[in-house]
CSV table of C-alpha atoms in Angstrom, one decimal:
chain,number,residue,atom,x,y,z
A,6,UNK,CA,-102.4,126.0,-18.3
A,7,UNK,CA,-99.1,124.9,-16.8
A,8,UNK,CA,-97.5,126.4,-13.4
A,9,UNK,CA,-95.1,128.3,-15.7
A,10,UNK,CA,-97.4,129.9,-17.5
A,11,UNK,CA,-99.3,131.0,-14.4
A,12,UNK,CA,-96.2,132.5,-12.9
A,13,UNK,CA,-95.3,134.5,-15.9
A,14,UNK,CA,-98.8,135.8,-16.3
A,15,UNK,CA,-99.0,136.6,-12.5
A,16,UNK,CA,-95.1,138.3,-12.8
A,17,UNK,CA,-96.3,140.4,-15.9
A,18,UNK,CA,-99.4,141.6,-13.9
A,19,UNK,CA,-97.4,142.8,-11.1
A,20,UNK,CA,-94.8,144.6,-13.3
A,21,UNK,CA,-97.1,146.5,-15.4
A,22,UNK,CA,-99.6,147.4,-12.5
A,23,UNK,CA,-102.4,146.5,-14.8
A,24,UNK,CA,-105.7,145.4,-13.5
A,25,UNK,CA,-105.7,141.7,-12.6
A,26,UNK,CA,-109.2,141.3,-13.9
A,27,UNK,CA,-108.7,143.3,-16.8
A,28,UNK,CA,-105.5,141.6,-18.0
A,29,UNK,CA,-107.3,138.0,-17.1
A,30,UNK,CA,-110.1,139.0,-19.8
A,31,UNK,CA,-107.2,140.1,-22.4
A,32,UNK,CA,-105.4,136.8,-21.7
A,33,UNK,CA,-108.4,134.7,-22.3
A,34,UNK,CA,-109.1,136.4,-25.7
A,35,UNK,CA,-105.7,135.8,-26.9
A,36,UNK,CA,-106.0,132.2,-25.9
A,37,UNK,CA,-108.9,131.6,-27.8
A,38,UNK,CA,-107.9,133.4,-30.9
A,39,UNK,CA,-104.7,131.3,-30.9
A,40,UNK,CA,-105.9,128.1,-30.3
A,41,UNK,CA,-107.1,125.8,-33.5
A,42,UNK,CA,-108.5,122.3,-33.0
A,43,UNK,CA,-106.5,119.7,-35.0
A,44,UNK,CA,-107.5,117.1,-36.9
A,45,UNK,CA,-106.2,114.9,-34.4
A,46,UNK,CA,-108.3,116.5,-31.5
A,47,UNK,CA,-111.7,116.0,-33.4
A,48,UNK,CA,-110.5,112.2,-34.2
A,49,UNK,CA,-109.9,111.5,-30.1
A,50,UNK,CA,-113.2,113.0,-29.5
A,51,UNK,CA,-115.0,110.8,-32.4
A,52,UNK,CA,-113.1,107.7,-31.3
A,53,UNK,CA,-114.1,108.4,-27.5
A,54,UNK,CA,-118.0,107.7,-28.6
A,55,UNK,CA,-118.1,104.0,-28.0
A,56,UNK,CA,-121.6,103.7,-28.3
A,57,UNK,CA,-121.8,105.4,-32.0
A,58,UNK,CA,-120.8,104.3,-35.2
A,59,UNK,CA,-119.2,107.2,-36.8
A,60,UNK,CA,-117.8,106.7,-40.6
A,61,UNK,CA,-117.6,108.7,-43.8
A,62,UNK,CA,-118.1,107.8,-47.4
A,63,UNK,CA,-116.6,109.3,-50.4
A,64,UNK,CA,-118.6,110.3,-53.6
A,65,UNK,CA,-118.9,106.8,-55.0
A,66,UNK,CA,-120.0,105.5,-51.8
A,67,UNK,CA,-116.8,103.9,-50.6
A,68,UNK,CA,-116.0,103.7,-46.9
A,69,UNK,CA,-113.1,105.9,-46.4
A,70,UNK,CA,-113.0,106.5,-42.4
A,71,UNK,CA,-113.7,104.3,-39.8
A,72,UNK,CA,-114.1,105.0,-36.0
A,73,UNK,CA,-113.1,102.7,-33.0
A,74,UNK,CA,-117.2,102.6,-32.4
A,75,UNK,CA,-117.6,101.3,-35.5
A,76,UNK,CA,-115.5,98.6,-34.8
A,77,UNK,CA,-117.2,97.9,-31.8
A,78,UNK,CA,-120.6,98.0,-32.9
A,79,UNK,CA,-119.9,96.1,-36.4
A,80,UNK,CA,-116.9,94.0,-35.6
A,81,UNK,CA,-114.9,95.2,-38.7
A,82,UNK,CA,-111.4,96.7,-37.9
A,83,UNK,CA,-110.6,99.7,-39.9
A,84,UNK,CA,-108.2,97.9,-42.5
A,85,UNK,CA,-111.3,95.4,-43.3
A,86,UNK,CA,-114.0,98.1,-44.6
A,87,UNK,CA,-111.8,101.2,-45.7
A,88,UNK,CA,-112.3,100.8,-49.7
A,89,UNK,CA,-115.5,98.6,-49.0
A,90,UNK,CA,-119.0,99.9,-50.6
A,91,UNK,CA,-121.5,101.3,-48.3
A,92,UNK,CA,-123.8,98.4,-48.9
A,93,UNK,CA,-121.4,96.3,-46.5
A,94,UNK,CA,-123.7,97.3,-43.6
A,95,UNK,CA,-127.2,96.8,-44.8
A,96,UNK,CA,-129.4,93.5,-45.0
A,97,UNK,CA,-130.3,91.7,-47.9
A,98,UNK,CA,-133.8,92.8,-47.8
A,99,UNK,CA,-132.7,96.6,-47.5
A,100,UNK,CA,-130.4,96.1,-50.5
A,101,UNK,CA,-133.2,94.6,-52.7
A,102,UNK,CA,-135.3,97.6,-51.5
A,103,UNK,CA,-132.6,100.1,-52.6
A,104,UNK,CA,-132.6,101.4,-48.9
A,105,UNK,CA,-128.5,102.8,-49.3
A,106,UNK,CA,-129.6,104.5,-52.3
A,107,UNK,CA,-132.7,105.9,-51.0
A,108,UNK,CA,-130.8,107.3,-47.9
A,109,UNK,CA,-128.2,109.0,-49.9
A,110,UNK,CA,-131.2,110.8,-52.1
A,111,UNK,CA,-132.9,112.0,-48.9
A,112,UNK,CA,-129.7,113.4,-47.6
A,113,UNK,CA,-129.0,115.5,-50.9
A,114,UNK,CA,-132.3,116.6,-51.1
A,115,UNK,CA,-133.3,117.5,-47.4
A,116,UNK,CA,-129.7,117.6,-45.8
A,117,UNK,CA,-130.1,114.8,-43.9
A,118,UNK,CA,-131.6,111.3,-43.7
A,119,UNK,CA,-132.6,109.4,-40.4
A,120,UNK,CA,-133.8,106.1,-39.9
A,121,UNK,CA,-134.3,103.2,-37.4
A,122,UNK,CA,-133.6,99.7,-39.2
A,123,UNK,CA,-131.8,96.4,-38.7
A,124,UNK,CA,-128.2,96.4,-39.9
A,125,UNK,CA,-125.9,93.5,-40.4
A,126,UNK,CA,-122.7,93.1,-38.5
A,127,UNK,CA,-119.4,90.9,-39.7
A,128,UNK,CA,-120.3,88.0,-37.8
A,129,UNK,CA,-123.9,88.1,-39.9
A,130,UNK,CA,-125.8,89.0,-36.5
A,131,UNK,CA,-128.5,91.6,-36.9
A,132,UNK,CA,-128.9,94.8,-34.7
A,133,UNK,CA,-131.3,97.6,-34.5
A,134,UNK,CA,-129.8,101.1,-35.3
A,135,UNK,CA,-130.7,104.6,-35.4
A,136,UNK,CA,-129.2,105.9,-38.5
A,137,UNK,CA,-128.2,109.6,-39.6
A,138,UNK,CA,-126.4,110.5,-43.0
A,139,UNK,CA,-125.5,113.8,-44.1
A,140,UNK,CA,-123.5,115.4,-47.1
A,141,UNK,CA,-119.9,116.3,-46.0
A,142,UNK,CA,-119.0,120.1,-47.9
A,143,UNK,CA,-116.0,121.3,-48.0
A,144,UNK,CA,-114.9,124.8,-47.1
A,145,UNK,CA,-115.4,126.1,-50.9
A,146,UNK,CA,-118.6,124.4,-51.3
A,147,UNK,CA,-117.3,121.3,-52.8
A,148,UNK,CA,-118.7,117.9,-52.3
A,149,UNK,CA,-116.5,115.6,-50.3
A,150,UNK,CA,-118.7,112.8,-49.4
A,151,UNK,CA,-121.1,111.6,-46.7
A,152,UNK,CA,-121.2,111.2,-42.9
A,153,UNK,CA,-123.0,108.0,-41.6
A,154,UNK,CA,-123.8,108.1,-37.6
A,155,UNK,CA,-125.3,105.0,-36.3
A,156,UNK,CA,-126.2,104.0,-32.5
A,157,UNK,CA,-127.1,100.5,-31.4
A,158,UNK,CA,-130.6,100.5,-30.0
A,159,UNK,CA,-130.9,96.9,-30.1
A,160,UNK,CA,-131.6,96.3,-26.2
A,161,UNK,CA,-134.1,98.8,-26.5
A,162,UNK,CA,-135.7,97.6,-29.4
A,163,UNK,CA,-135.9,94.1,-28.0
A,164,UNK,CA,-137.0,95.5,-24.7
A,165,UNK,CA,-139.9,97.2,-26.6
A,166,UNK,CA,-140.7,93.9,-28.5
A,167,UNK,CA,-140.6,91.8,-25.7
A,168,UNK,CA,-143.4,94.3,-24.1
A,169,UNK,CA,-145.4,94.1,-27.1
A,170,UNK,CA,-145.2,90.3,-27.4
A,171,UNK,CA,-146.4,89.9,-23.5
A,172,UNK,CA,-149.3,92.1,-24.2
A,173,UNK,CA,-150.1,90.0,-27.2
A,174,UNK,CA,-149.3,86.8,-25.4
A,175,UNK,CA,-151.8,87.9,-23.0
A,176,UNK,CA,-154.2,88.5,-25.4
A,177,UNK,CA,-154.0,85.6,-27.3
A,178,UNK,CA,-154.1,83.5,-24.2
A,179,UNK,CA,-157.4,84.9,-23.2
A,180,UNK,CA,-158.8,84.2,-27.1
A,181,UNK,CA,-157.3,80.6,-26.6
A,182,UNK,CA,-158.8,80.2,-23.1
A,183,UNK,CA,-162.4,81.4,-24.8
A,184,UNK,CA,-161.7,79.3,-27.8
A,185,UNK,CA,-161.1,76.2,-25.4
A,186,UNK,CA,-164.0,76.8,-23.3
A,187,UNK,CA,-166.1,77.1,-26.5
A,188,UNK,CA,-165.0,73.7,-28.0
A,189,UNK,CA,-165.6,72.1,-24.5
A,190,UNK,CA,-169.1,73.5,-24.6
A,191,UNK,CA,-170.2,73.0,-28.0
A,192,UNK,CA,-167.8,70.5,-30.0
A,193,UNK,CA,-167.8,68.0,-27.0
A,194,UNK,CA,-170.6,68.5,-25.0
A,195,UNK,CA,-173.5,68.3,-27.7
A,196,UNK,CA,-171.8,64.9,-29.2
A,197,UNK,CA,-171.2,63.4,-25.7
A,198,UNK,CA,-174.7,64.1,-24.8
A,199,UNK,CA,-175.8,62.4,-28.1
A,200,UNK,CA,-173.5,59.3,-27.0
A,201,UNK,CA,-174.9,59.0,-23.5
A,202,UNK,CA,-178.5,59.5,-25.1
A,203,UNK,CA,-177.9,56.6,-27.5
A,204,UNK,CA,-176.2,54.6,-24.8
A,205,UNK,CA,-179.1,55.0,-22.7
A,206,UNK,CA,-181.4,54.0,-25.0
A,207,UNK,CA,-179.5,51.0,-25.8
A,208,UNK,CA,-179.4,50.0,-22.0
A,209,UNK,CA,-183.3,50.4,-21.6
A,210,UNK,CA,-184.2,48.8,-25.2
A,211,UNK,CA,-181.8,46.2,-26.6
A,212,UNK,CA,-183.6,43.1,-25.5
A,213,UNK,CA,-186.5,44.2,-27.6
A,214,UNK,CA,-184.3,45.5,-30.8
A,215,UNK,CA,-183.0,43.4,-33.6
A,216,UNK,CA,-179.4,42.5,-33.6
A,217,UNK,CA,-178.9,44.8,-36.8
A,218,UNK,CA,-180.3,47.7,-35.1
A,219,UNK,CA,-178.2,47.0,-32.2
A,220,UNK,CA,-175.1,46.6,-34.2
A,221,UNK,CA,-175.7,49.8,-35.9
A,222,UNK,CA,-176.2,52.2,-32.8
A,223,UNK,CA,-173.0,50.7,-31.6
A,224,UNK,CA,-171.2,51.3,-34.3
A,225,UNK,CA,-172.6,55.1,-34.2
A,226,UNK,CA,-171.4,55.2,-30.4
A,227,UNK,CA,-167.8,53.8,-31.1
A,228,UNK,CA,-167.6,56.6,-34.0
A,229,UNK,CA,-168.7,59.1,-31.8
A,230,UNK,CA,-166.7,58.2,-28.9
A,231,UNK,CA,-163.4,58.0,-31.2
A,232,UNK,CA,-164.0,61.3,-32.5
A,233,UNK,CA,-164.3,63.0,-29.1
A,234,UNK,CA,-161.0,61.4,-28.0
A,235,UNK,CA,-159.3,62.8,-31.1
A,236,UNK,CA,-160.5,66.2,-30.6
A,237,UNK,CA,-159.5,66.0,-26.9
A,238,UNK,CA,-156.1,65.1,-28.4
A,239,UNK,CA,-156.1,68.1,-30.4
A,240,UNK,CA,-157.2,70.2,-27.7
A,241,UNK,CA,-154.3,69.0,-25.3
A,242,UNK,CA,-151.7,69.7,-28.0
A,243,UNK,CA,-153.4,73.0,-28.8
A,244,UNK,CA,-152.8,74.0,-24.9
A,245,UNK,CA,-149.3,72.7,-25.1
A,246,UNK,CA,-148.4,75.5,-27.5
A,247,UNK,CA,-149.5,78.2,-24.9
A,248,UNK,CA,-149.2,76.6,-21.4
A,249,UNK,CA,-146.3,74.4,-21.7
A,250,UNK,CA,-143.4,76.5,-23.2
A,251,UNK,CA,-140.9,74.8,-21.1
A,252,UNK,CA,-141.3,71.5,-23.4
A,253,UNK,CA,-140.0,73.8,-26.4
A,254,UNK,CA,-136.9,72.7,-27.4
A,255,UNK,CA,-136.2,73.3,-31.1
A,256,UNK,CA,-132.9,72.0,-32.6
A,257,UNK,CA,-131.5,71.1,-36.2
A,258,UNK,CA,-133.6,68.2,-37.5
A,259,UNK,CA,-133.3,66.2,-40.9
A,260,UNK,CA,-136.9,66.7,-42.5
A,261,UNK,CA,-136.7,63.4,-44.3
A,262,UNK,CA,-136.5,61.5,-41.1
A,263,UNK,CA,-139.9,63.0,-39.8
A,264,UNK,CA,-141.8,62.8,-43.0
A,265,UNK,CA,-140.8,59.1,-43.3
A,266,UNK,CA,-142.0,58.5,-39.6
A,267,UNK,CA,-145.5,60.0,-40.6
A,268,UNK,CA,-145.5,58.0,-43.7
A,269,UNK,CA,-144.9,54.9,-41.6
A,270,UNK,CA,-147.6,56.0,-39.2
A,271,UNK,CA,-150.3,56.4,-41.7
A,272,UNK,CA,-149.3,54.1,-44.5
A,273,UNK,CA,-151.9,51.7,-43.3
A,274,UNK,CA,-154.6,54.4,-43.4
A,275,UNK,CA,-153.7,55.5,-46.8
A,276,UNK,CA,-153.4,51.8,-48.2
A,277,UNK,CA,-157.1,51.3,-47.2
A,278,UNK,CA,-158.0,53.8,-49.6
A,279,UNK,CA,-155.2,53.1,-52.1
A,280,UNK,CA,-153.6,56.5,-51.6
A,281,UNK,CA,-150.0,56.7,-52.7
A,282,UNK,CA,-147.8,58.7,-50.2
A,283,UNK,CA,-144.4,59.5,-51.4
A,284,UNK,CA,-141.8,62.5,-51.0
A,285,UNK,CA,-139.0,64.0,-52.8
A,286,UNK,CA,-136.9,65.3,-49.9
A,287,UNK,CA,-133.3,65.4,-50.4
A,288,UNK,CA,-131.3,63.8,-47.6
A,289,UNK,CA,-129.3,66.8,-46.4
A,290,UNK,CA,-132.5,69.2,-45.9
A,291,UNK,CA,-132.4,70.1,-42.4
A,292,UNK,CA,-134.8,72.6,-40.4
A,293,UNK,CA,-134.3,74.4,-37.0
A,294,UNK,CA,-137.8,73.3,-35.1
A,295,UNK,CA,-139.0,71.2,-32.1
A,296,UNK,CA,-139.2,67.7,-32.8
A,297,UNK,CA,-142.5,67.0,-31.4
A,298,UNK,CA,-144.3,69.9,-32.9
A,299,UNK,CA,-142.6,68.9,-36.2
A,300,UNK,CA,-144.1,65.3,-36.3
A,301,UNK,CA,-147.4,66.9,-35.3
A,302,UNK,CA,-147.3,69.5,-37.9
A,303,UNK,CA,-146.5,66.8,-40.5
A,304,UNK,CA,-148.9,64.2,-39.4
A,305,UNK,CA,-151.8,66.6,-39.1
A,306,UNK,CA,-151.1,68.0,-42.6
A,307,UNK,CA,-151.0,64.9,-44.2
A,308,UNK,CA,-153.7,63.1,-42.2
A,309,UNK,CA,-156.0,65.9,-43.5
A,310,UNK,CA,-154.8,65.4,-47.1
A,311,UNK,CA,-156.0,61.6,-46.9
A,312,UNK,CA,-159.3,62.6,-45.3
A,313,UNK,CA,-159.8,64.3,-48.2
A,314,UNK,CA,-158.3,62.5,-51.0
A,315,UNK,CA,-160.5,59.9,-53.0
A,316,UNK,CA,-159.6,56.4,-53.5
A,317,UNK,CA,-156.7,56.0,-56.3
A,318,UNK,CA,-155.2,59.4,-55.3
A,319,UNK,CA,-151.8,60.5,-54.1
A,320,UNK,CA,-150.0,62.9,-52.0
A,321,UNK,CA,-146.8,64.2,-52.6
A,322,UNK,CA,-144.3,66.1,-50.5
A,323,UNK,CA,-141.5,68.1,-51.4
A,324,UNK,CA,-139.1,71.1,-50.4
A,325,UNK,CA,-137.1,73.9,-51.5
A,326,UNK,CA,-135.1,76.5,-49.7
A,327,UNK,CA,-135.9,80.4,-49.9
A,328,UNK,CA,-132.9,82.7,-48.3
A,329,UNK,CA,-132.8,81.3,-44.4
A,330,UNK,CA,-136.1,79.3,-44.9
A,331,UNK,CA,-137.2,75.6,-46.0
A,332,UNK,CA,-140.6,75.8,-47.9
A,333,UNK,CA,-142.3,72.4,-47.4
A,334,UNK,CA,-145.0,71.5,-50.1
A,335,UNK,CA,-147.6,69.2,-49.3
A,336,UNK,CA,-149.8,68.4,-52.6
A,337,UNK,CA,-152.9,66.1,-52.8
A,338,UNK,CA,-155.1,65.3,-55.8
A,339,UNK,CA,-158.1,65.4,-53.4
A,340,UNK,CA,-161.6,67.2,-53.7
A,341,UNK,CA,-160.2,70.8,-53.0
A,342,UNK,CA,-161.9,73.4,-51.4
A,343,UNK,CA,-163.5,76.7,-52.3
A,344,UNK,CA,-162.2,80.3,-51.8
A,345,UNK,CA,-164.6,80.8,-48.8
A,346,UNK,CA,-163.4,77.7,-46.9
A,347,UNK,CA,-159.5,78.7,-47.4
A,348,UNK,CA,-160.1,82.3,-46.1
A,349,UNK,CA,-161.7,80.8,-42.8
A,350,UNK,CA,-159.2,77.6,-42.6
A,351,UNK,CA,-156.8,79.1,-40.2
A,352,UNK,CA,-159.1,81.4,-38.1
A,353,UNK,CA,-159.9,80.3,-34.6
A,354,UNK,CA,-163.8,81.2,-34.9
A,355,UNK,CA,-165.8,78.3,-33.0
A,356,UNK,CA,-168.8,78.6,-35.7
A,357,UNK,CA,-165.9,77.9,-38.2
A,358,UNK,CA,-164.3,75.0,-36.4
A,359,UNK,CA,-167.6,73.5,-35.6
A,360,UNK,CA,-168.7,73.5,-39.3
A,361,UNK,CA,-165.3,72.4,-40.8
A,362,UNK,CA,-165.4,69.4,-38.3
A,363,UNK,CA,-169.0,68.4,-39.5
A,364,UNK,CA,-168.5,69.2,-43.3
A,365,UNK,CA,-164.8,68.4,-43.8
A,366,UNK,CA,-164.1,65.5,-41.5
A,367,UNK,CA,-162.4,67.5,-38.6
A,368,UNK,CA,-159.8,69.7,-40.6
A,369,UNK,CA,-160.4,72.6,-38.4
A,370,UNK,CA,-158.6,72.1,-35.0
A,371,UNK,CA,-155.8,69.9,-36.8
A,372,UNK,CA,-154.8,72.9,-38.8
A,373,UNK,CA,-155.2,75.5,-36.2
A,374,UNK,CA,-152.9,73.2,-34.2
A,375,UNK,CA,-150.5,73.2,-37.1
A,376,UNK,CA,-150.5,77.1,-37.3
A,377,UNK,CA,-149.9,77.3,-33.9
A,378,UNK,CA,-147.0,75.3,-33.9
A,379,UNK,CA,-145.5,76.8,-36.9
A,380,UNK,CA,-145.6,80.0,-35.5
A,381,UNK,CA,-144.0,78.9,-32.2
A,382,UNK,CA,-141.1,77.7,-34.3
A,383,UNK,CA,-140.8,81.1,-36.6
A,384,UNK,CA,-142.8,79.5,-39.7
A,385,UNK,CA,-145.8,80.0,-41.3
A,386,UNK,CA,-148.5,78.1,-43.3
A,387,UNK,CA,-150.6,78.9,-46.4
A,388,UNK,CA,-152.9,76.8,-48.9
A,389,UNK,CA,-153.6,76.9,-52.7
A,390,UNK,CA,-156.6,74.7,-54.1
A,391,UNK,CA,-159.1,74.4,-56.6
A,392,UNK,CA,-162.4,72.6,-56.3
A,393,UNK,CA,-162.3,69.1,-57.8
A,394,UNK,CA,-158.6,69.1,-58.5
A,395,UNK,CA,-157.0,69.2,-55.1
A,396,UNK,CA,-155.0,71.5,-52.6
A,397,UNK,CA,-151.5,72.3,-51.8
A,398,UNK,CA,-150.4,73.2,-48.5
A,399,UNK,CA,-147.1,75.1,-47.9
A,400,UNK,CA,-145.4,75.8,-44.6
A,401,UNK,CA,-142.1,77.2,-43.9
A,402,UNK,CA,-139.5,76.9,-40.9
A,403,UNK,CA,-136.1,78.3,-40.4
A,404,UNK,CA,-132.9,76.4,-41.6
A,405,UNK,CA,-130.8,77.5,-38.6
A,406,UNK,CA,-131.3,79.1,-35.2
A,407,UNK,CA,-132.5,82.8,-35.8
A,408,UNK,CA,-129.8,85.1,-34.3
A,409,UNK,CA,-132.4,87.8,-34.2
A,410,UNK,CA,-135.8,87.9,-35.3
A,411,UNK,CA,-136.7,91.0,-37.7
A,412,UNK,CA,-140.1,92.3,-36.1
A,413,UNK,CA,-142.0,95.3,-37.1
A,414,UNK,CA,-140.3,98.6,-38.2
A,415,UNK,CA,-142.3,100.5,-35.6
A,416,UNK,CA,-140.3,104.0,-35.1
A,417,UNK,CA,-138.0,104.2,-32.1
A,418,UNK,CA,-137.6,107.7,-31.6
A,419,UNK,CA,-133.7,108.6,-31.0
A,420,UNK,CA,-133.3,110.0,-27.3
A,421,UNK,CA,-130.2,112.1,-27.4
A,422,UNK,CA,-129.9,112.2,-23.6
A,423,UNK,CA,-130.0,108.4,-23.3
């Protein structure tokens, strides 16, 4: 209220000799009755909410208003989105699942629709948001369109995910520690005891033994010792996944270069068994991964394929892209495996590891190592196999550095007081 209004009100009270309190109440009533908020007033309130995106859609789900908070969160200026479809803010996955349509249907049926999900900004980055959609009804009950309200909860989501990941890492570390101790006590201790026992027997009896028996026992000792060294190498690499995260340094890598390095390393072993190694990888195929881990991933899978492929067989590597991932396929003409073995192939159970190591020439630890490295790099691995016909291992790696990793869709309750 201006000073002039205050002076005139005071003069009016004195001249008419009316009770000041009564006059004040009446004057307030007059002001309330005469004051009607304008569209500009509401627009200023909406634009002041910088932490919220508020925009409207017409009946065809076309954006027809856009707040300054929307610009801040999505990165689009008003003139860039007016006239654009509602689909603009949804991820490809949500569009495939028909989420925009489902939101509208729920809003019409229940009066409002709420959700927590990932949305996509102008620069293609992802952010996690609480969303609310409700119908916009005119004074005469006519359908004018819809209002969409979003609040960016990315920081909260990432903090929650970080806590969940930290707890999971602690659980994994404990499992990992138990796994390593079990391998050391079962898969290393027993063979080492056998090596020591054989060496002791040779030491005490070799003068009385014929040369063929001595040679046979020395070959056995040598083979057992090299197997144990291979197992130790696996354990060191596996431990590096959990305990040496500072060495993890993913970059953009040309896939063909790493496959050819592995082929060069394993070519002699493959040639002895007349196994043909070849690939169909295009020159420009790239992945985003740690270089040392990528070498280990490819080498372990190909080495495993060589061990299980009979003489005269072949191993072929190919790749294809799907969305933001490269899918690498390693196909062999080997002995294949049963469904039971496939189901246990990537599970770190000590009994399974010991059995696969004895029965399948040490595949267990190597494939667990591969699985760990792939998960570290944002990938995954699976296998298809037919006994007697061969196996095909598939693994994925990201093409580019992920902006955000979309995690679980666990609900985050919207706190209006925050």
